[in-house]
Short mmCIF file of C-alpha atoms in Angstrom, two decimals:
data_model
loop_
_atom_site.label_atom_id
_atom_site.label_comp_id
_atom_site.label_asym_id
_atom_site.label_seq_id
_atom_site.Cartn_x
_atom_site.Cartn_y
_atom_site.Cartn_z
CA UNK A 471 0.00 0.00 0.00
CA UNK A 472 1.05 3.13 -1.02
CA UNK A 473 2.13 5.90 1.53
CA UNK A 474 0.11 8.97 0.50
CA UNK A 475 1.55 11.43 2.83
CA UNK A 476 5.55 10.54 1.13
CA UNK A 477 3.15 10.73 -1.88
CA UNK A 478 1.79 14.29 -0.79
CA UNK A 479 5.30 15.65 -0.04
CA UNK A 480 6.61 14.31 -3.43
CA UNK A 481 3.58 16.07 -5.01
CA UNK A 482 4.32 19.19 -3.00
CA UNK A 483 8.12 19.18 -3.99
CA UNK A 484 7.56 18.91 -7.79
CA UNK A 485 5.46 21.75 -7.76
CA UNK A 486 7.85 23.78 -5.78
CA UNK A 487 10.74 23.06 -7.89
CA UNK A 488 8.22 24.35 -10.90
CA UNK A 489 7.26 27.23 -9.54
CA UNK A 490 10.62 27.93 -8.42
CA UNK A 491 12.32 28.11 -11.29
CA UNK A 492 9.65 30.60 -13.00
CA UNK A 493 9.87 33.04 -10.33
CA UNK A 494 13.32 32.69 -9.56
CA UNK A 495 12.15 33.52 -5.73
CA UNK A 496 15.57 31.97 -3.63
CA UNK A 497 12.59 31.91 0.24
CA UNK A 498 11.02 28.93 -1.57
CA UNK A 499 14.23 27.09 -1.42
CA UNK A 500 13.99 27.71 2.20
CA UNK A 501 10.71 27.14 3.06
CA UNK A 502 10.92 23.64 1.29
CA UNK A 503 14.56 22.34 -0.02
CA UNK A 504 12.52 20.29 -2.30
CA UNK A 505 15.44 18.39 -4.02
CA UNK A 506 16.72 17.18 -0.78
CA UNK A 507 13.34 16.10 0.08
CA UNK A 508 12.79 14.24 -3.80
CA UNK A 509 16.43 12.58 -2.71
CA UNK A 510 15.36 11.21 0.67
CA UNK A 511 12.06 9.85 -0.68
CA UNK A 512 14.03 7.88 -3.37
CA UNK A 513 16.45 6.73 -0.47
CA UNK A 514 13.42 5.52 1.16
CA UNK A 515 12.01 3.82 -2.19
CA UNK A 516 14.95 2.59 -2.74
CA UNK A 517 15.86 0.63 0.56
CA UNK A 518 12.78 -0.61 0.33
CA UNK A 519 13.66 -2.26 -2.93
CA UNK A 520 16.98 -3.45 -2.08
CA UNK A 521 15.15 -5.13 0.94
CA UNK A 522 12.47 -6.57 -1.21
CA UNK A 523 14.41 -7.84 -4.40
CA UNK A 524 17.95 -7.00 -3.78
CA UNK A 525 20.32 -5.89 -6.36
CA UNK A 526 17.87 -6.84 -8.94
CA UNK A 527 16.39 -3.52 -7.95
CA UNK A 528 19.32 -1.39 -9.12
CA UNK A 529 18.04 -2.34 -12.80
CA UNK A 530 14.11 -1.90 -11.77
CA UNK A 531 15.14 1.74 -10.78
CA UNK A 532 16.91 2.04 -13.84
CA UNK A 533 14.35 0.97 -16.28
CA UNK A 534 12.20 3.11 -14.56
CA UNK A 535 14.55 6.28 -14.89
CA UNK A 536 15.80 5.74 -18.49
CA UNK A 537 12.99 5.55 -20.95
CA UNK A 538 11.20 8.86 -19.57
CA UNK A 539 14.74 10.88 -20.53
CA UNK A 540 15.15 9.02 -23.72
CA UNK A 541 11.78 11.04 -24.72
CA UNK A 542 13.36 14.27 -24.14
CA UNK A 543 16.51 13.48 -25.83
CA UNK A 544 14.54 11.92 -29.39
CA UNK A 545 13.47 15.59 -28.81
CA UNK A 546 16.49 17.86 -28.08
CA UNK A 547 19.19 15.86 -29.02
CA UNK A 548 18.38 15.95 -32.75
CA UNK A 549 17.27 19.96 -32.45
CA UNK A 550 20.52 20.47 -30.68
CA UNK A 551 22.55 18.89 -33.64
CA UNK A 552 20.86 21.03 -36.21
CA UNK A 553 21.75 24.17 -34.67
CA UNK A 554 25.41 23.79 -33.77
CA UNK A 555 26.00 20.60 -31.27
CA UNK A 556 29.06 18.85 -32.31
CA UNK A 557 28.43 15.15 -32.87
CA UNK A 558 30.90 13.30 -30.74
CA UNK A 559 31.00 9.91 -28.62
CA UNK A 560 29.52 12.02 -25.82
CA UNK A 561 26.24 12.34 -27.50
CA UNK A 562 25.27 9.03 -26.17
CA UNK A 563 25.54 10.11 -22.68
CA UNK A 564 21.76 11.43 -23.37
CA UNK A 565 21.34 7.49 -23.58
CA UNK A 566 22.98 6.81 -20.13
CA UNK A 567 23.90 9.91 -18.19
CA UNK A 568 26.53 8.86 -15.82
CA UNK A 569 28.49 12.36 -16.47
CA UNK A 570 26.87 15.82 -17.49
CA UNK A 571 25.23 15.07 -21.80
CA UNK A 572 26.64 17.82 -24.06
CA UNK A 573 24.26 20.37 -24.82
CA UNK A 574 24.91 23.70 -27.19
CA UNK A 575 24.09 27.38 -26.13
CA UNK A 576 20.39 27.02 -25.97
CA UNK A 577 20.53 23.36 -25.05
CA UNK A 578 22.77 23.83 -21.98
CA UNK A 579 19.79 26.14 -19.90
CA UNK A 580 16.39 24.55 -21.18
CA UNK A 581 18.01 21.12 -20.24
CA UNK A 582 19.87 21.83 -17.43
CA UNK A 583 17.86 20.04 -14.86
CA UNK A 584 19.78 16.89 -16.45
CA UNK A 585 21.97 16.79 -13.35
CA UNK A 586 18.80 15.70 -11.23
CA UNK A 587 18.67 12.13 -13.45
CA UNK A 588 22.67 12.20 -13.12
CA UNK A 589 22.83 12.32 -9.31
CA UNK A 590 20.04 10.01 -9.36
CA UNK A 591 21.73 7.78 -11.73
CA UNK A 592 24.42 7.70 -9.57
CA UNK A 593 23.07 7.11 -6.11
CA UNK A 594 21.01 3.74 -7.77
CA UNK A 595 24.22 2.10 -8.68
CA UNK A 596 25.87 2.84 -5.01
CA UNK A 597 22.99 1.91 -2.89
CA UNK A 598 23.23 -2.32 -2.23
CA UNK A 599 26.82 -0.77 -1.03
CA UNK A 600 25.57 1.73 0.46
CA UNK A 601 22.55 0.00 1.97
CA UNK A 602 25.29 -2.78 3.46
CA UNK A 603 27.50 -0.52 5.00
CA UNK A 604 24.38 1.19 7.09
CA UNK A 605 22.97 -1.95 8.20
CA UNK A 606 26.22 -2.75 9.77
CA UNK A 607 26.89 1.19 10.82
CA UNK A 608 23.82 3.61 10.51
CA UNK A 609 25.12 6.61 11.97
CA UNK A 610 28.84 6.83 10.38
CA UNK A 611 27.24 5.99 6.92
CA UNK A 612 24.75 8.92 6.93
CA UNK A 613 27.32 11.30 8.00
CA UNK A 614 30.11 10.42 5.95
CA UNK A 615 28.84 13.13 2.67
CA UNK A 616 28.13 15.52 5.30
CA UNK A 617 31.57 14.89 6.71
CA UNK A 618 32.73 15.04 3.00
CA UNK A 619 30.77 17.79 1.81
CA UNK A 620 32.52 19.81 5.18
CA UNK A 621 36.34 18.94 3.84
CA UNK A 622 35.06 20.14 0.61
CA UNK A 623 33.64 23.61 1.36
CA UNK A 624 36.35 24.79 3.91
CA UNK A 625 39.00 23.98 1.59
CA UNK A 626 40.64 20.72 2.68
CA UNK A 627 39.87 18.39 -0.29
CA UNK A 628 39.26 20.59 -2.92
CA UNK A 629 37.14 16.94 -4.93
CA UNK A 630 35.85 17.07 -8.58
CA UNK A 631 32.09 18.29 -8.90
CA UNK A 632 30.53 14.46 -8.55
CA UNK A 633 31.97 14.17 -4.76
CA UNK A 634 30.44 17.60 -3.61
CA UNK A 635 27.17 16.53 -4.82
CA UNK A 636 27.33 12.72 -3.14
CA UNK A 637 28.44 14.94 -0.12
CA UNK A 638 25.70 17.35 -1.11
CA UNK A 639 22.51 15.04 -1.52
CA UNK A 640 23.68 11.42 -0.70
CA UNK A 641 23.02 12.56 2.99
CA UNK A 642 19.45 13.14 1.83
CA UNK A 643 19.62 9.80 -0.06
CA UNK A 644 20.72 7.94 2.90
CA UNK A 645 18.15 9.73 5.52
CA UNK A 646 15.83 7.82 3.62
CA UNK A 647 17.36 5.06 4.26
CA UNK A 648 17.12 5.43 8.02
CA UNK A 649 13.50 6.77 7.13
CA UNK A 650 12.74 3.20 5.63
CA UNK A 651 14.38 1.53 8.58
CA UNK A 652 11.92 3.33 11.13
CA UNK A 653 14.88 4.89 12.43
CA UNK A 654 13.34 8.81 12.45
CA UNK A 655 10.12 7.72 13.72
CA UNK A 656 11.69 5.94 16.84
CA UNK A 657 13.80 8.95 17.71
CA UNK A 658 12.18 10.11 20.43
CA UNK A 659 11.33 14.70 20.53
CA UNK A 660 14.23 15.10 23.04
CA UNK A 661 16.58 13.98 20.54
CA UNK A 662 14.94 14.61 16.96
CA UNK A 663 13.99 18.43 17.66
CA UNK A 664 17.44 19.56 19.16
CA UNK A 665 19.46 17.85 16.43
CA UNK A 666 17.39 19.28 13.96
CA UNK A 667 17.26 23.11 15.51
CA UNK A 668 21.47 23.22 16.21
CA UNK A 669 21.59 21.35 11.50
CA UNK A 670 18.60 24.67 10.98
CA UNK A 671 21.05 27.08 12.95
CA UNK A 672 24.30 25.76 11.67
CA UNK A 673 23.04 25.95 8.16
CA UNK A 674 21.53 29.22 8.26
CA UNK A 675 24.40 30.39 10.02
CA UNK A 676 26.74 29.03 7.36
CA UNK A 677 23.85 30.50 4.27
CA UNK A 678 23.78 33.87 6.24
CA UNK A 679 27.46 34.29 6.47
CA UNK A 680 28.44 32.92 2.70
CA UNK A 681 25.58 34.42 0.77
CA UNK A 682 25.49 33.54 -2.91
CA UNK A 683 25.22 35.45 -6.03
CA UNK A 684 21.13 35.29 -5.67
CA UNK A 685 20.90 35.69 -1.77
CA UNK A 686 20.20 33.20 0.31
CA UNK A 687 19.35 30.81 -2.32
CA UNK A 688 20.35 27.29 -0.81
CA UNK A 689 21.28 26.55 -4.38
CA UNK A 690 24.54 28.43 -3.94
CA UNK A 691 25.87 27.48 -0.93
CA UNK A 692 26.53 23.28 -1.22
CA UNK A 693 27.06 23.62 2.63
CA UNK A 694 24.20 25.12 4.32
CA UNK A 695 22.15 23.43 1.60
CA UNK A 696 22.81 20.19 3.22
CA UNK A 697 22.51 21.37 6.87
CA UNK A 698 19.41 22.79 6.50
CA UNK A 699 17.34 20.49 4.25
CA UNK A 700 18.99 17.27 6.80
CA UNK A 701 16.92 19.93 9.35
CA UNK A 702 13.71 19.59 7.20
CA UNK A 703 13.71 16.20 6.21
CA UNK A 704 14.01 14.90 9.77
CA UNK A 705 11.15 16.66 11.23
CA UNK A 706 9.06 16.24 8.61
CA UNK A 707 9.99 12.23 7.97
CA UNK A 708 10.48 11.97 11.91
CA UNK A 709 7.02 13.39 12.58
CA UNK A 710 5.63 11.60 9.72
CA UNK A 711 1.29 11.16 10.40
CA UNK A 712 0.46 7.54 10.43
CA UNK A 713 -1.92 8.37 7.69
CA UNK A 714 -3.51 11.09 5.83
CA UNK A 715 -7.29 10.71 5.87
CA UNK A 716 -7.97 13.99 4.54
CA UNK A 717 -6.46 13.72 1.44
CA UNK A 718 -8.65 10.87 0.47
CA UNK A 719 -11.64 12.57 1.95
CA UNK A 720 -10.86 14.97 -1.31
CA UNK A 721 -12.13 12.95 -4.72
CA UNK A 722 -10.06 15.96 -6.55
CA UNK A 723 -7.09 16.53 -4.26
CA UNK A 724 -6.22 13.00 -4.00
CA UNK A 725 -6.59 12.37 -8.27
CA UNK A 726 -3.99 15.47 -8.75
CA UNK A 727 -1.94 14.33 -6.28
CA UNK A 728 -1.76 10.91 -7.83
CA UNK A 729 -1.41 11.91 -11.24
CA UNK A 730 1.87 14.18 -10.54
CA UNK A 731 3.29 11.04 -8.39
CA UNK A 732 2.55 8.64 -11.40
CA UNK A 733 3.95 11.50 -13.95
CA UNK A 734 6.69 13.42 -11.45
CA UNK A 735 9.57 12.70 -14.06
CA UNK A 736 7.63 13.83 -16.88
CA UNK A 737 7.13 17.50 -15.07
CA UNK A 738 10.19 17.30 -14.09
CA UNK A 739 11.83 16.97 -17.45
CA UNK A 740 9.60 18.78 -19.42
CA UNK A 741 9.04 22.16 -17.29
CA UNK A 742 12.35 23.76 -17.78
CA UNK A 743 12.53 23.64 -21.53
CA UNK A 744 8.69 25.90 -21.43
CA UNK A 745 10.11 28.19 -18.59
CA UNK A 746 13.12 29.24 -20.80
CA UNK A 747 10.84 29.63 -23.90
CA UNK A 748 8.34 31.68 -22.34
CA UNK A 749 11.27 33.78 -20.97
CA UNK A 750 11.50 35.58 -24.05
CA UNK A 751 7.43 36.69 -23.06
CA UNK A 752 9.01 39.29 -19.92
CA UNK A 753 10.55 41.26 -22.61
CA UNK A 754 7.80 41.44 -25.16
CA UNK A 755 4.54 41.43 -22.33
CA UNK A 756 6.67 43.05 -19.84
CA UNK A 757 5.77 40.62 -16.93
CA UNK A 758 8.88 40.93 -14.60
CA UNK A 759 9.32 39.26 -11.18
CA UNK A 760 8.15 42.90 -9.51
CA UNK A 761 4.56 41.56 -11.39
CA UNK A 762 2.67 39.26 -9.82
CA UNK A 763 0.27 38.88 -12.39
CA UNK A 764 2.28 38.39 -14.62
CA UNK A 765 4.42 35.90 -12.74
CA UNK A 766 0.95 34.17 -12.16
CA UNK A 767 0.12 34.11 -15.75
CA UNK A 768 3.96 32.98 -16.18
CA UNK A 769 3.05 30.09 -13.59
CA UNK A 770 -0.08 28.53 -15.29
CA UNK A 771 1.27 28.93 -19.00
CA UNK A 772 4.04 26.32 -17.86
CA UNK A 773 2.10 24.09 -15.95
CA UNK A 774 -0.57 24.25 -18.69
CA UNK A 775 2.13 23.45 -21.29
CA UNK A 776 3.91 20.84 -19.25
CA UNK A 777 0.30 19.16 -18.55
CA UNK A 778 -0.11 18.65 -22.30
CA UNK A 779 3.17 17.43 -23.02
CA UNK A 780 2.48 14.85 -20.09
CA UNK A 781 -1.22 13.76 -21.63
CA UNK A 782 1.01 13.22 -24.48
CA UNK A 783 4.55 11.37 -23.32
CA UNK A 784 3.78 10.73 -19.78
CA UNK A 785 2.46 7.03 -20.46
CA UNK A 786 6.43 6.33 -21.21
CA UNK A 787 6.35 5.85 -17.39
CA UNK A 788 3.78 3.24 -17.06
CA UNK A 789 5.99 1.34 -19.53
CA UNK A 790 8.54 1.28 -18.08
CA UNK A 791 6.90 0.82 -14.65
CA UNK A 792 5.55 -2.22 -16.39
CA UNK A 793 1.73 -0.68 -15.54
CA UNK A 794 -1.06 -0.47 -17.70
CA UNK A 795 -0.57 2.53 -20.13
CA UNK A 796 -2.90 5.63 -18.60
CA UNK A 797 -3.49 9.04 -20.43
CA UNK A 798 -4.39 10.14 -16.78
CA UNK A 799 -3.46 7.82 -14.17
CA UNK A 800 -5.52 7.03 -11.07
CA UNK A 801 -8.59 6.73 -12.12
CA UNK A 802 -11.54 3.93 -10.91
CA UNK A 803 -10.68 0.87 -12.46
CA UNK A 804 -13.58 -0.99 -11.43
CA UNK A 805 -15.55 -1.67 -14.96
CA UNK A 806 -18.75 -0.28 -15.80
CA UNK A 807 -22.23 -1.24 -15.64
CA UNK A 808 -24.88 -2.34 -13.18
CA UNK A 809 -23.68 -2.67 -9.69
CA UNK A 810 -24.10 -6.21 -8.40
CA UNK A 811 -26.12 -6.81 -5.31
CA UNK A 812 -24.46 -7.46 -2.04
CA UNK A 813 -25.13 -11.31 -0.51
CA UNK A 814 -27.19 -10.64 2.78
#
């Protein structure tokens, strides 16, 4: 059975990173580090795999992962080597992206939410490691890329770009891992709130002291990134509800929030490409981030644009889910006609 309150929170983060990245405003990174929060979910999915099939669910994950970005690319790829994208061996990175895919000038920003399926990519092959080593030491294991990502930041081990972002997110990974294990739910509020206040007060310390070239934007600052979201994702996957009646209380809540669970790689994929085309519209409409209007206009043309796309591509995930092709998934599947009495 499904858990519909990771399901909310996944539902809640996609949208977030959407609307994030047509405003531009750096407090919603704050308010709700949604990529850290997307990591530790798939941490949790995928210790539960690993438990349930073992490291026959490293190619599961990855046949769920794959086919969804080999849509984009029998897009982009082609329109990228018509206008200027050199055709080398590294084209076929597109096919398995265990390093950054080339992309030319235009390329390089609609696409550039690549890195996501990259990190992703590479936290599926490490986990029956990485799932070994916590069994057999939970707490060294989670704070090793927190550990790493510190060396990194004050200068010690100045590491390639691939190590700061295991020390980055791989935390967040392997919080869901101790999520899975019941490990956040059994720590008890004298222990859970204060290590999560002094991770919320280093990090903003570290965000407030190091600000970035946008602010506070926890996307440019690796370090207080990783303090604060480990902040947010233990209280709210320590103080996780037992259930969520509410949601299913709402016919219409509960059908949107399925739908973006069952398509969340499709948005995901597909909304930065419309946000940098209908850039071009602040210039011409003059709808700048002073507007809110226009920012709200801004907001529905993309999801609007991204919803049609996924009516159109999204079923590429029940494929490779190995589900039942759906133009809108979660509907009743009980089949029609006349209801059948009940046996007294």
């Amino acid at each position: 059975m499904r858990n519909r309150y990771l399901d909310l929170l996944r539902f809640l983060a996609i949208v977030r990173v959407v609307v994030y990245h047509v405003t531009g405003w750096a407090t919603l990174t704050l308010v709700f580090p949604a990529m850290s929060v997307m990591f530790a979910l798939a941490g949790s999915l995928m210790a539960a795999s690993l438990t349930r099939s073992g490291p026959a669910a490293v190619g599961r994950r990855l046949r769920r992962l794959l086919p969804s970005l080999w849509v984009l690319a029998a897009v982009f790829v082609p329109a990228m080597l018509l206008t200027g994208l050199p055709v080398t061996p590294r084209v076929l990175l597109w096919l398995f992206p265990i390093a950054d895919p080339p992309a030319n000038h235009w390329g390089a920003l609609a696409l550039s939410i690549i890195w996501y399926l990259r990190d992703y990519l590479w936290f599926v092959l490490a986990s029956p490691v990485a799932l070994w080593l916590f069994r057999r030491a939970p707490l060294p294991t989670v704070l090793a890329p927190y550990l790493l990502l510190v060396t990194i930041e004050v200068g010690i081990y100045p590491a390639p770009p691939m190590l700061r972002e295991f020390g980055l997110y791989f935390g967040a990974w392997l919080l869901g891992f101790a999520h899975h294990a019941g490990m956040l739910r059994r720590l008890t509020g004298r222990v859970l709130y204060p290590v999560a206040l002094a991770l919320a007060v280093s990090g903003g310390a570290w965000i407030v002291g190091h600000p970035g070239p946008r602010g506070y934007d926890l996307n440019d600052n690796h370090l207080g990134n990783a303090l604060w979201s480990a902040a947010f994702i233990l209280i709210v996957l320590g103080r996780a509800p037992a259930g969520l009646a509410w949601l299913g209380r709402s016919r219409l809540a509960d059908r949107v929030v399925t739908v973006v669970n069952r398509r969340a790689l499709t948005v995901y994929l597909w909304h930065m490409p419309f946000v940098v085309a209908l850039t071009p519209l602040v210039d011409v409409v003059g709808w700048s981030h002073q507007d809110p209007v226009g920012l709200a206009i801004r907001v529905l043309l993309v999801f609007v644009l991204v919803g049609v796309v996924t009516l159109a591509v999204g079923w590429v995930e029940d494929v490779a889910a190995r589900r039942r092709p759906e133009l809108t998934p979660g509907g009743s599947t009980r089949p029609a006609g006349r209801p059948t009495r009940s046996p007294p």
